[in-house]
Amino acid sequence: MAADAPVSQLPGNTLVAVEYPGIVGPSRGALERALASLCPDAGPSAHVQLAGSALGHLAELLDQGGKLVECRLLPPPGQEDEYQYLRHPVLGDISAADALVVRIRRRVLRSRRTGEERREYVVEVVGAASTAVRFRRLADFAFRPDLPGSSTEHPTLALHRSLLHMDVDAMRAYRFGHENEEYEVTVDGTQRSALGMIPPPLFSRVELPFAYNYRQNPASALQTQPYSSSTKRTRRTARKGEDSPEPSEERLITRYVNRARWRNTAPIAAQFAQTAALPTKPDAALGKLSLSSRQETLLARLRQLMEERPVWSRLSISNQLEPEEARALTQSKELYSMVAYTFSDGPWRDSLVRFGYDPRTDPASRFYQRIHLRGKAPRAPSTRGVFKAEYGTLQSRASARSDQRSRSSHIFDGKTAPQSSSTFQLCDITDVRIAALVNAAGPANVRDAPDVRMGPSAETLTQAATGWYTAPAWDALRSAISTRFHALVDAPDSDSGSSTDE
């Protein structure tokens, strides 16, 4: 601290700071009215003379170590409600604080000659606040009974009022009347309840607001583009109020887009019947991505696998990797787009195809065709009423066997029960009886060119039904795989079935 810095002596006053849950005006009456709402004797007709009682009540709470302060927010003058006492107060907590209470005074000086105004602000430290009353809890729901108009108060509400004010004479004079089964009465053509229901002690048990911590999706990014080059979907999903108000074609629109889609990290999708050239290299946008050393190593491994085999399913290529590499590939799916493209339909649908390789021109690619099988999922046996210790060793053994089979989950050997819904490539089917149908050759089994079936119009293309195989050969192959798959997956259910999707 500099030697010439001003030094101020803090007053020895110890104050209590009240964070009032409302706006307090600068007038003395507003301050007294706010203090009156903290008095427990406020009731339905609080007045400013209760301000002194409120200060005494706060002092008593502090002396006795109280922790809660009730604030009964009162209606404006002239709008008093006789049922105000039924509304629950706002609860405040008494907690320790370490703050300074300052008084700010503003003076406006105006020159008589020039009329210029000059404002001065004087800040004065009143004292230190070691205790604070904070109203951070949520206010409870308000309730006002809709009672039919009458000259006398409802007996139940009268008893409630006497209990609130501790009126012993009124409580002793109360008598239970005869039961009246007329629970609703008609007043001015409107049905109203005649039960005189009093509110519960609390409507809501939630005291503190829930911290939702809303945040934008980290995978989203803002994209800005001219209105003239945008599509209808882009304009529809633009942020409201973000685009320029002028109706010119040069205005800009902004919207949130998915980073992965924006960078085009998904593999290029080709159609089975398209006549244009198939992709020979990845998208140029992928070259701008910065890869870590781990991703570079994984990319080299994927390129090696694509050289060994031109067509892979995602499951089969993932099973060739170590568990750590497979997890890293799941988090870096853009690496797929750097080594392969996919077909959106046809016998190699959703498979990863090496850039520059056209399976429609290579008869050997028939071994990479896919077949999708669906069966009824087996129901897990119930363990209700059985001690877990009895199954502890069994579960650990089953888990170990599952880990061993996970690396070969893309292979169909005809012996191991696969998942209820599985997709296999024909080259990964090792069952001897089915493999004979897969390796069948000759004009009766293999076509000269893949089969492409047309839809009802020239613009509509359906997926290829059999690929390189003839229809009879593919039907026999599909029937054999489906039968064996059904026997492994749905054997416990004799009336269940499976289906295939080529």
mmCIF file of C-alpha atoms in Angstrom, residues 154-361:
data_model
loop_
_atom_site.group_PDB
_atom_site.id
_atom_site.type_symbol
_atom_site.label_atom_id
_atom_site.label_comp_id
_atom_site.label_asym_id
_atom_site.label_seq_id
_atom_site.Cartn_x
_atom_site.Cartn_y
_atom_site.Cartn_z
ATOM 1 C CA HIS A 154 -67.427 -20.745 7.357
ATOM 2 C CA PRO A 155 -67.024 -22.666 10.657
ATOM 3 C CA THR A 156 -63.896 -24.479 9.479
ATOM 4 C CA LEU A 157 -62.183 -21.272 8.398
ATOM 5 C CA ALA A 158 -63.263 -19.590 11.633
ATOM 6 C CA LEU A 159 -61.576 -22.358 13.625
ATOM 7 C CA HIS A 160 -58.466 -22.043 11.489
ATOM 8 C CA ARG A 161 -58.338 -18.295 12.117
ATOM 9 C CA SER A 162 -58.727 -18.772 15.884
ATOM 10 C CA LEU A 163 -55.895 -21.328 15.890
ATOM 11 C CA LEU A 164 -53.689 -18.925 13.969
ATOM 12 C CA HIS A 165 -54.251 -16.085 16.442
ATOM 13 C CA MET A 166 -54.280 -18.415 19.493
ATOM 14 C CA ASP A 167 -57.773 -17.228 20.418
ATOM 15 C CA VAL A 168 -58.558 -19.634 23.256
ATOM 16 C CA ASP A 169 -62.099 -18.359 23.781
ATOM 17 C CA ALA A 170 -62.994 -18.904 20.118
ATOM 18 C CA MET A 171 -61.503 -22.393 20.191
ATOM 19 C CA ARG A 172 -63.477 -23.323 23.307
ATOM 20 C CA ALA A 173 -66.680 -21.962 21.792
ATOM 21 C CA TYR A 174 -66.310 -23.997 18.606
ATOM 22 C CA ARG A 175 -68.862 -26.759 18.114
ATOM 23 C CA PHE A 176 -69.090 -29.307 15.345
ATOM 24 C CA GLY A 177 -72.264 -28.718 13.418
ATOM 25 C CA HIS A 178 -74.547 -31.226 11.759
ATOM 26 C CA GLU A 179 -73.180 -32.895 8.670
ATOM 27 C CA ASN A 180 -74.318 -31.109 5.540
ATOM 28 C CA GLU A 181 -74.277 -33.253 2.421
ATOM 29 C CA GLU A 182 -74.744 -30.228 0.186
ATOM 30 C CA TYR A 183 -71.100 -29.967 -0.874
ATOM 31 C CA GLU A 184 -71.666 -27.492 -3.698
ATOM 32 C CA VAL A 185 -73.857 -24.438 -3.914
ATOM 33 C CA THR A 186 -74.824 -22.287 -6.867
ATOM 34 C CA VAL A 187 -73.864 -18.615 -6.645
ATOM 35 C CA ASP A 188 -74.663 -16.366 -9.608
ATOM 36 C CA GLY A 189 -75.006 -19.403 -11.848
ATOM 37 C CA THR A 190 -71.605 -20.824 -10.830
ATOM 38 C CA GLN A 191 -71.009 -23.986 -8.828
ATOM 39 C CA ARG A 192 -68.857 -23.329 -5.765
ATOM 40 C CA SER A 193 -67.560 -25.626 -3.067
ATOM 41 C CA ALA A 194 -69.168 -25.395 0.360
ATOM 42 C CA LEU A 195 -66.622 -27.594 2.160
ATOM 43 C CA GLY A 196 -64.465 -24.756 3.487
ATOM 44 C CA MET A 197 -61.217 -26.563 2.727
ATOM 45 C CA ILE A 198 -58.126 -25.082 4.364
ATOM 46 C CA PRO A 199 -54.759 -25.293 2.602
ATOM 47 C CA PRO A 200 -52.201 -27.931 3.594
ATOM 48 C CA PRO A 201 -49.072 -26.911 5.499
ATOM 49 C CA LEU A 202 -47.144 -26.942 2.228
ATOM 50 C CA PHE A 203 -48.116 -27.302 -1.407
ATOM 51 C CA SER A 204 -44.615 -27.958 -2.696
ATOM 52 C CA ARG A 205 -41.705 -29.744 -1.035
ATOM 53 C CA VAL A 206 -39.195 -28.183 -3.420
ATOM 54 C CA GLU A 207 -37.376 -25.401 -1.594
ATOM 55 C CA LEU A 208 -34.402 -24.640 -3.822
ATOM 56 C CA PRO A 209 -34.572 -24.175 -7.601
ATOM 57 C CA PHE A 210 -33.058 -27.051 -9.516
ATOM 58 C CA ALA A 211 -29.765 -26.239 -11.225
ATOM 59 C CA TYR A 212 -30.409 -27.458 -14.761
ATOM 60 C CA ASN A 213 -27.068 -26.137 -16.067
ATOM 61 C CA TYR A 214 -28.360 -25.792 -19.605
ATOM 62 C CA ARG A 215 -25.477 -25.757 -22.050
ATOM 63 C CA GLN A 216 -25.212 -25.887 -25.788
ATOM 64 C CA ASN A 217 -24.307 -29.229 -27.297
ATOM 65 C CA PRO A 218 -20.493 -29.272 -27.592
ATOM 66 C CA ALA A 219 -20.861 -31.025 -30.941
ATOM 67 C CA SER A 220 -22.719 -28.001 -32.359
ATOM 68 C CA ALA A 221 -21.178 -24.916 -33.899
ATOM 69 C CA LEU A 222 -22.533 -21.667 -35.296
ATOM 70 C CA GLN A 223 -22.601 -21.394 -39.071
ATOM 71 C CA THR A 224 -23.254 -18.126 -40.917
ATOM 72 C CA GLN A 225 -24.038 -17.975 -44.612
ATOM 73 C CA PRO A 226 -25.736 -15.582 -47.064
ATOM 74 C CA TYR A 227 -29.478 -15.861 -47.448
ATOM 75 C CA SER A 228 -29.201 -16.218 -51.220
ATOM 76 C CA SER A 229 -27.106 -19.405 -50.975
ATOM 77 C CA SER A 230 -29.184 -21.040 -48.228
ATOM 78 C CA THR A 231 -31.795 -23.752 -48.612
ATOM 79 C CA LYS A 232 -35.337 -23.800 -47.276
ATOM 80 C CA ARG A 233 -34.280 -26.154 -44.486
ATOM 81 C CA THR A 234 -31.452 -23.809 -43.510
ATOM 82 C CA ARG A 235 -33.840 -20.848 -43.334
ATOM 83 C CA ARG A 236 -36.325 -22.851 -41.294
ATOM 84 C CA THR A 237 -33.698 -23.876 -38.714
ATOM 85 C CA ALA A 238 -32.044 -20.444 -38.498
ATOM 86 C CA ARG A 239 -31.835 -18.810 -35.105
ATOM 87 C CA LYS A 240 -34.811 -16.541 -34.574
ATOM 88 C CA GLY A 241 -33.816 -12.913 -34.424
ATOM 89 C CA GLU A 242 -30.276 -13.603 -35.626
ATOM 90 C CA ASP A 243 -30.805 -12.934 -39.307
ATOM 91 C CA SER A 244 -30.630 -9.416 -40.679
ATOM 92 C CA PRO A 245 -33.973 -7.561 -40.662
ATOM 93 C CA GLU A 246 -33.633 -6.176 -44.197
ATOM 94 C CA PRO A 247 -35.257 -8.414 -46.836
ATOM 95 C CA SER A 248 -32.298 -8.240 -49.229
ATOM 96 C CA GLU A 249 -30.746 -11.385 -50.652
ATOM 97 C CA GLU A 250 -27.393 -10.421 -49.125
ATOM 98 C CA ARG A 251 -28.501 -10.700 -45.521
ATOM 99 C CA LEU A 252 -26.879 -13.343 -43.349
ATOM 100 C CA ILE A 253 -28.544 -16.146 -41.422
ATOM 101 C CA THR A 254 -27.032 -18.048 -38.517
ATOM 102 C CA ARG A 255 -27.862 -21.497 -37.249
ATOM 103 C CA TYR A 256 -26.365 -24.294 -35.179
ATOM 104 C CA VAL A 257 -25.026 -27.252 -37.152
ATOM 105 C CA ASN A 258 -23.513 -30.543 -36.096
ATOM 106 C CA ARG A 259 -19.734 -30.403 -36.361
ATOM 107 C CA ALA A 260 -19.499 -33.923 -37.764
ATOM 108 C CA ARG A 261 -22.042 -33.276 -40.511
ATOM 109 C CA TRP A 262 -20.687 -29.837 -41.214
ATOM 110 C CA ARG A 263 -17.199 -31.226 -41.759
ATOM 111 C CA ASN A 264 -18.663 -34.051 -43.811
ATOM 112 C CA THR A 265 -16.932 -36.686 -41.707
ATOM 113 C CA ALA A 266 -19.421 -39.399 -42.662
ATOM 114 C CA PRO A 267 -18.226 -41.764 -45.408
ATOM 115 C CA ILE A 268 -19.253 -40.864 -48.946
ATOM 116 C CA ALA A 269 -22.407 -42.815 -49.822
ATOM 117 C CA ALA A 270 -22.862 -44.179 -53.335
ATOM 118 C CA GLN A 271 -25.926 -45.790 -54.868
ATOM 119 C CA PHE A 272 -25.713 -49.293 -56.202
ATOM 120 C CA ALA A 273 -27.256 -48.394 -59.563
ATOM 121 C CA GLN A 274 -25.517 -45.074 -60.122
ATOM 122 C CA THR A 275 -23.696 -44.613 -63.426
ATOM 123 C CA ALA A 276 -21.279 -41.948 -62.192
ATOM 124 C CA ALA A 277 -17.774 -42.906 -61.179
ATOM 125 C CA LEU A 278 -17.363 -44.236 -57.669
ATOM 126 C CA PRO A 279 -15.218 -42.298 -55.159
ATOM 127 C CA THR A 280 -11.477 -42.757 -55.511
ATOM 128 C CA LYS A 281 -10.314 -40.502 -52.674
ATOM 129 C CA PRO A 282 -11.740 -38.968 -49.495
ATOM 130 C CA ASP A 283 -13.454 -35.615 -49.327
ATOM 131 C CA ALA A 284 -11.140 -32.607 -49.458
ATOM 132 C CA ALA A 285 -12.555 -31.261 -46.186
ATOM 133 C CA LEU A 286 -11.095 -34.234 -44.322
ATOM 134 C CA GLY A 287 -7.590 -33.093 -45.184
ATOM 135 C CA LYS A 288 -8.084 -30.017 -43.001
ATOM 136 C CA LEU A 289 -8.647 -32.083 -39.870
ATOM 137 C CA SER A 290 -5.756 -32.261 -37.448
ATOM 138 C CA LEU A 291 -5.121 -35.796 -36.202
ATOM 139 C CA SER A 292 -3.322 -36.836 -33.068
ATOM 140 C CA SER A 293 -0.487 -39.348 -33.107
ATOM 141 C CA ARG A 294 -2.876 -42.012 -31.857
ATOM 142 C CA GLN A 295 -5.294 -41.272 -34.680
ATOM 143 C CA GLU A 296 -2.455 -41.368 -37.218
ATOM 144 C CA THR A 297 -1.472 -44.836 -35.993
ATOM 145 C CA LEU A 298 -5.080 -45.998 -36.144
ATOM 146 C CA LEU A 299 -5.481 -44.560 -39.651
ATOM 147 C CA ALA A 300 -2.428 -46.487 -40.849
ATOM 148 C CA ARG A 301 -3.897 -49.675 -39.372
ATOM 149 C CA LEU A 302 -7.198 -49.112 -41.195
ATOM 150 C CA ARG A 303 -5.406 -48.561 -44.497
ATOM 151 C CA GLN A 304 -3.519 -51.819 -43.992
ATOM 152 C CA LEU A 305 -6.770 -53.696 -43.382
ATOM 153 C CA MET A 306 -8.384 -52.162 -46.479
ATOM 154 C CA GLU A 307 -5.439 -53.370 -48.563
ATOM 155 C CA GLU A 308 -5.865 -56.883 -47.220
ATOM 156 C CA ARG A 309 -9.584 -56.936 -47.979
ATOM 157 C CA PRO A 310 -11.462 -54.397 -50.106
ATOM 158 C CA VAL A 311 -14.852 -54.638 -48.368
ATOM 159 C CA TRP A 312 -15.464 -54.765 -44.630
ATOM 160 C CA SER A 313 -18.416 -54.391 -42.339
ATOM 161 C CA ARG A 314 -17.916 -52.016 -39.447
ATOM 162 C CA LEU A 315 -18.184 -54.866 -36.978
ATOM 163 C CA SER A 316 -15.680 -57.069 -38.767
ATOM 164 C CA ILE A 317 -13.077 -54.319 -39.132
ATOM 165 C CA SER A 318 -13.552 -53.338 -35.486
ATOM 166 C CA ASN A 319 -12.944 -56.935 -34.395
ATOM 167 C CA GLN A 320 -9.527 -56.856 -36.093
ATOM 168 C CA LEU A 321 -8.373 -54.154 -33.673
ATOM 169 C CA GLU A 322 -7.309 -54.303 -30.075
ATOM 170 C CA PRO A 323 -9.955 -53.255 -27.524
ATOM 171 C CA GLU A 324 -8.192 -49.931 -26.929
ATOM 172 C CA GLU A 325 -7.997 -49.282 -30.673
ATOM 173 C CA ALA A 326 -11.666 -50.209 -31.136
ATOM 174 C CA ARG A 327 -12.703 -47.728 -28.451
ATOM 175 C CA ALA A 328 -10.547 -45.034 -30.028
ATOM 176 C CA LEU A 329 -12.109 -45.748 -33.429
ATOM 177 C CA THR A 330 -15.574 -45.326 -31.917
ATOM 178 C CA GLN A 331 -14.558 -41.838 -30.811
ATOM 179 C CA SER A 332 -12.898 -41.008 -34.162
ATOM 180 C CA LYS A 333 -15.404 -42.203 -36.750
ATOM 181 C CA GLU A 334 -14.104 -39.692 -39.271
ATOM 182 C CA LEU A 335 -11.230 -42.136 -39.888
ATOM 183 C CA TYR A 336 -13.689 -44.381 -41.740
ATOM 184 C CA SER A 337 -14.211 -41.602 -44.277
ATOM 185 C CA MET A 338 -10.467 -41.375 -44.942
ATOM 186 C CA VAL A 339 -10.084 -44.980 -46.080
ATOM 187 C CA ALA A 340 -13.423 -46.071 -47.563
ATOM 188 C CA TYR A 341 -16.819 -45.152 -48.955
ATOM 189 C CA THR A 342 -20.154 -46.906 -48.508
ATOM 190 C CA PHE A 343 -23.193 -47.986 -50.507
ATOM 191 C CA SER A 344 -26.582 -46.729 -49.412
ATOM 192 C CA ASP A 345 -28.337 -49.731 -50.959
ATOM 193 C CA GLY A 346 -27.628 -52.975 -52.702
ATOM 194 C CA PRO A 347 -25.854 -56.156 -51.598
ATOM 195 C CA TRP A 348 -22.969 -54.166 -50.024
ATOM 196 C CA ARG A 349 -25.178 -51.715 -48.195
ATOM 197 C CA ASP A 350 -23.510 -49.986 -45.202
ATOM 198 C CA SER A 351 -20.256 -51.831 -45.887
ATOM 199 C CA LEU A 352 -16.908 -50.018 -46.022
ATOM 200 C CA VAL A 353 -15.496 -50.237 -49.559
ATOM 201 C CA ARG A 354 -11.921 -49.304 -50.402
ATOM 202 C CA PHE A 355 -11.530 -46.164 -52.508
ATOM 203 C CA GLY A 356 -11.231 -46.991 -56.198
ATOM 204 C CA TYR A 357 -12.662 -50.499 -55.824
ATOM 205 C CA ASP A 358 -15.933 -51.225 -57.638
ATOM 206 C CA PRO A 359 -17.533 -54.446 -56.367
ATOM 207 C CA ARG A 360 -20.010 -54.370 -59.246
ATOM 208 C CA THR A 361 -17.252 -55.208 -61.731
#
